[in-house]
PDB file of C-alpha atoms in Angstrom:
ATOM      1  CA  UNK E 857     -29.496  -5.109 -22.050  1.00 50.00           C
ATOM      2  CA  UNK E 858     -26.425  -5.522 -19.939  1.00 51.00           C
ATOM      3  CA  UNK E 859     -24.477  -2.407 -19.001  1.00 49.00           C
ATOM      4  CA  UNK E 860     -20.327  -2.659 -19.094  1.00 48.00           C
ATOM      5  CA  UNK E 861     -18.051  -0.868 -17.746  1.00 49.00           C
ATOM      6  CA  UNK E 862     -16.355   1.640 -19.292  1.00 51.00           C
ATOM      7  CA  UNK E 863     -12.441   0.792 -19.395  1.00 55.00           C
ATOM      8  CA  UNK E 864      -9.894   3.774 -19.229  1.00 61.00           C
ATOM      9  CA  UNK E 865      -8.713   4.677 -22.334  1.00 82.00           C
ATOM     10  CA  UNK E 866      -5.162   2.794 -22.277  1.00 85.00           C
ATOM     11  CA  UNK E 867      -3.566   6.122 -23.590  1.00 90.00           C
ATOM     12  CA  UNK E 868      -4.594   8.449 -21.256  1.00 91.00           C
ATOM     13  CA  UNK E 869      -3.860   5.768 -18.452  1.00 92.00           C
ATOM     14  CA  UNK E 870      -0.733   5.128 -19.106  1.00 95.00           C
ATOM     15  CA  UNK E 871       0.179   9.326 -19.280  1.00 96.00           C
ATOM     16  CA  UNK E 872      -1.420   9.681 -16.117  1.00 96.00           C
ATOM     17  CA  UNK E 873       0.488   6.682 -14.370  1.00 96.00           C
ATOM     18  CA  UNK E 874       4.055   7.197 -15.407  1.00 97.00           C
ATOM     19  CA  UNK E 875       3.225  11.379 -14.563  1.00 97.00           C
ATOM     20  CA  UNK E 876       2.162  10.081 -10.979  1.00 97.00           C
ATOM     21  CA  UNK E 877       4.984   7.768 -10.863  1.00 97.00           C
ATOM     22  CA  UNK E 878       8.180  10.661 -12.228  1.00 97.00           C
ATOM     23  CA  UNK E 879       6.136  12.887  -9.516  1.00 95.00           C
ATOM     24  CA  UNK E 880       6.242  10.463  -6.296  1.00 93.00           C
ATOM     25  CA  UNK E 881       9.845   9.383  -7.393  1.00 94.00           C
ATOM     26  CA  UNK E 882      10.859  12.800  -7.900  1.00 94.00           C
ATOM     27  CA  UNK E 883      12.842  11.592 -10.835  1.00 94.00           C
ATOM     28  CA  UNK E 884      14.586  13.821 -13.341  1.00 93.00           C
ATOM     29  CA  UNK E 885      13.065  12.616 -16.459  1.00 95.00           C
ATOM     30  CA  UNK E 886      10.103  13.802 -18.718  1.00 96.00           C
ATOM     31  CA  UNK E 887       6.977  10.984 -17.684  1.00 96.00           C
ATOM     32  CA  UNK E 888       6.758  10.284 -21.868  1.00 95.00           C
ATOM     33  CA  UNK E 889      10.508   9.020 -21.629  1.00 96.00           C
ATOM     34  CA  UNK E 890      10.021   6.765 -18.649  1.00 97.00           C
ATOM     35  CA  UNK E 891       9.516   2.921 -20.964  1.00 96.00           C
ATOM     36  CA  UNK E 892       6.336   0.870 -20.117  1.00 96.00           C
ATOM     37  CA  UNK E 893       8.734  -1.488 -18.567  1.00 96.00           C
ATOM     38  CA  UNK E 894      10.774   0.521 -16.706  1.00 97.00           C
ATOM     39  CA  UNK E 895      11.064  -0.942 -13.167  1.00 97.00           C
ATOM     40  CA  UNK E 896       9.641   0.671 -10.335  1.00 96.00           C
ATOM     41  CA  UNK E 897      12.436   0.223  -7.601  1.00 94.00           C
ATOM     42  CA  UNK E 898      15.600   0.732 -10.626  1.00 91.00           C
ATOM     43  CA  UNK E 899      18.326   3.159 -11.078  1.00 90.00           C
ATOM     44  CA  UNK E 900      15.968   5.647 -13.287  1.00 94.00           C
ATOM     45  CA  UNK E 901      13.000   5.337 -10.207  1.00 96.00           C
ATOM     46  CA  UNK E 902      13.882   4.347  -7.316  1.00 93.00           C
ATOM     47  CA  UNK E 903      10.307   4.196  -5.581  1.00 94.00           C
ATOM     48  CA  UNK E 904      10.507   2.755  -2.077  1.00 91.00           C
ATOM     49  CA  UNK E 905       7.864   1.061  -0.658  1.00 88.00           C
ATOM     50  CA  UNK E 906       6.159   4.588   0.988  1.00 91.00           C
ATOM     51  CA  UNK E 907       6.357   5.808  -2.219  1.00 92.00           C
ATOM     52  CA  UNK E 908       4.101   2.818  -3.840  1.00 91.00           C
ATOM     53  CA  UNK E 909       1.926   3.560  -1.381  1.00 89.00           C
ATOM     54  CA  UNK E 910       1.706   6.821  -2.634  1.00 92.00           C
ATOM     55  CA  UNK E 911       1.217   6.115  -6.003  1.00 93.00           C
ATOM     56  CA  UNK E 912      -1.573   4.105  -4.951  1.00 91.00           C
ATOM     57  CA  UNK E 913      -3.074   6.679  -3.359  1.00 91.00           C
ATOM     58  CA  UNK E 914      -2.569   9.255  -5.680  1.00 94.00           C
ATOM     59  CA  UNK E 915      -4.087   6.610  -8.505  1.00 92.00           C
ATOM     60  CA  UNK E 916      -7.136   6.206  -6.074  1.00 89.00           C
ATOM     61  CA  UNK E 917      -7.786   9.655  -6.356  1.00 91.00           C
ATOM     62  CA  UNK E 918      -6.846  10.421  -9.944  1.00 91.00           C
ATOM     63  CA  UNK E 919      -9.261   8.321 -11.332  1.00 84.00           C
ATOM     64  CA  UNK E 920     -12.032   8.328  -8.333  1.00 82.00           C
ATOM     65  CA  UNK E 921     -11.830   4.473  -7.676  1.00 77.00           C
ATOM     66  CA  UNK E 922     -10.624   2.604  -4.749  1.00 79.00           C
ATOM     67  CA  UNK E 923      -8.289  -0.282  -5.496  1.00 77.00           C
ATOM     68  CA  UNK E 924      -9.891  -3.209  -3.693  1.00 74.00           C
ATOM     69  CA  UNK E 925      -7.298  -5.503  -1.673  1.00 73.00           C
ATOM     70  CA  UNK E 926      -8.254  -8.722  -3.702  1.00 71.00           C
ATOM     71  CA  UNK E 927      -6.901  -6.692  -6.671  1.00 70.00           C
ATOM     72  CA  UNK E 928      -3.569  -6.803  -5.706  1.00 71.00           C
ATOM     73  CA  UNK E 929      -3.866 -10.986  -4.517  1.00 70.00           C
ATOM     74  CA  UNK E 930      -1.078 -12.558  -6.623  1.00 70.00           C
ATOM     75  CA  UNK E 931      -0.032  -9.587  -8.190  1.00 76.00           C
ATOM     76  CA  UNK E 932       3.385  -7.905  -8.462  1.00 85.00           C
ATOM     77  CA  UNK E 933       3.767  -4.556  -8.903  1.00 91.00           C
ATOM     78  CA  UNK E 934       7.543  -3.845  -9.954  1.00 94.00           C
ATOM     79  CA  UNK E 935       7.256  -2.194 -13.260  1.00 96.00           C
ATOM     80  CA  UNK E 936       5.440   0.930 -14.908  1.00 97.00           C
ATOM     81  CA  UNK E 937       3.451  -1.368 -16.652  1.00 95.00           C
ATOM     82  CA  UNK E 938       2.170  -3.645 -13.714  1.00 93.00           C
ATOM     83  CA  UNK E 939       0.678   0.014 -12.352  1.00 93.00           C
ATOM     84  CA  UNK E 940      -0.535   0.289 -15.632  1.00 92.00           C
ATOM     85  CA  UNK E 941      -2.651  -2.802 -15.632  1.00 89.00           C
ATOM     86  CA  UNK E 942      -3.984  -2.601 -12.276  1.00 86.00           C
ATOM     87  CA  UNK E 943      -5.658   0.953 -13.169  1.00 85.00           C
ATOM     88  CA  UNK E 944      -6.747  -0.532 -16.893  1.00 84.00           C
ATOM     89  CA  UNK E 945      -8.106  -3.819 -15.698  1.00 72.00           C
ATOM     90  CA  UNK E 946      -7.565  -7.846 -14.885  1.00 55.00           C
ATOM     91  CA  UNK E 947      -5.096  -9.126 -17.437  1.00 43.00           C
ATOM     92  CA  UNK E 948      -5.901 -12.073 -19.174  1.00 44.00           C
ATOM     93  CA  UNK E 949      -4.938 -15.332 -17.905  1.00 40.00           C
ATOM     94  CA  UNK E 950      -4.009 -13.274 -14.762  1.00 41.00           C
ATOM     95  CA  UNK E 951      -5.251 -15.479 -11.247  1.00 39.00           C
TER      96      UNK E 951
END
């Protein structure tokens, strides 16, 4: 019997990710307020590109899992919800 892995509960992802992401930007706002699409570099965020870094890290480390480089081949990470996928999983039809 094949084993699978065990996705993330989406939920609990997603709390964890837009907490990381009010924290690095050192926004004003309560993490359940930020919207799924709410971009990363806009007037609410404003995470520069040291601070992505630091969000990656800090997701690294939150949920014990390096993010391997070929993960981020062809993706874009500008919104809430990109960070959100890239913890949760490949999205479909993604290349």
């Amino acid at each position: 019997m094949e084993r699978r892995p065990v996705r993330p509960d989406q939920d609990a992802v997603r709390e964890t990710v837009k907490h990381i992401v009010v924290t690095e930007a050192r926004a004003a706002v309560e993490p359940s307020r930020v919207p799924d699409g709410e971009p990363l570099d806009g007037e609410l965020l404003k995470v520069s590109s040291m601070g992505l870094l630091g969000i990656l890290t800090r997701l690294e480390d939150e949920f014990g899992a390096a993010l391997p480089d070929d993960l981020f081949a062809g993706r874009s990470l500008k919104t809430v919800q990109d960070l959100i996928d890239l913890v949760t999983g490949p999205v479909e039809g993604a290349v």
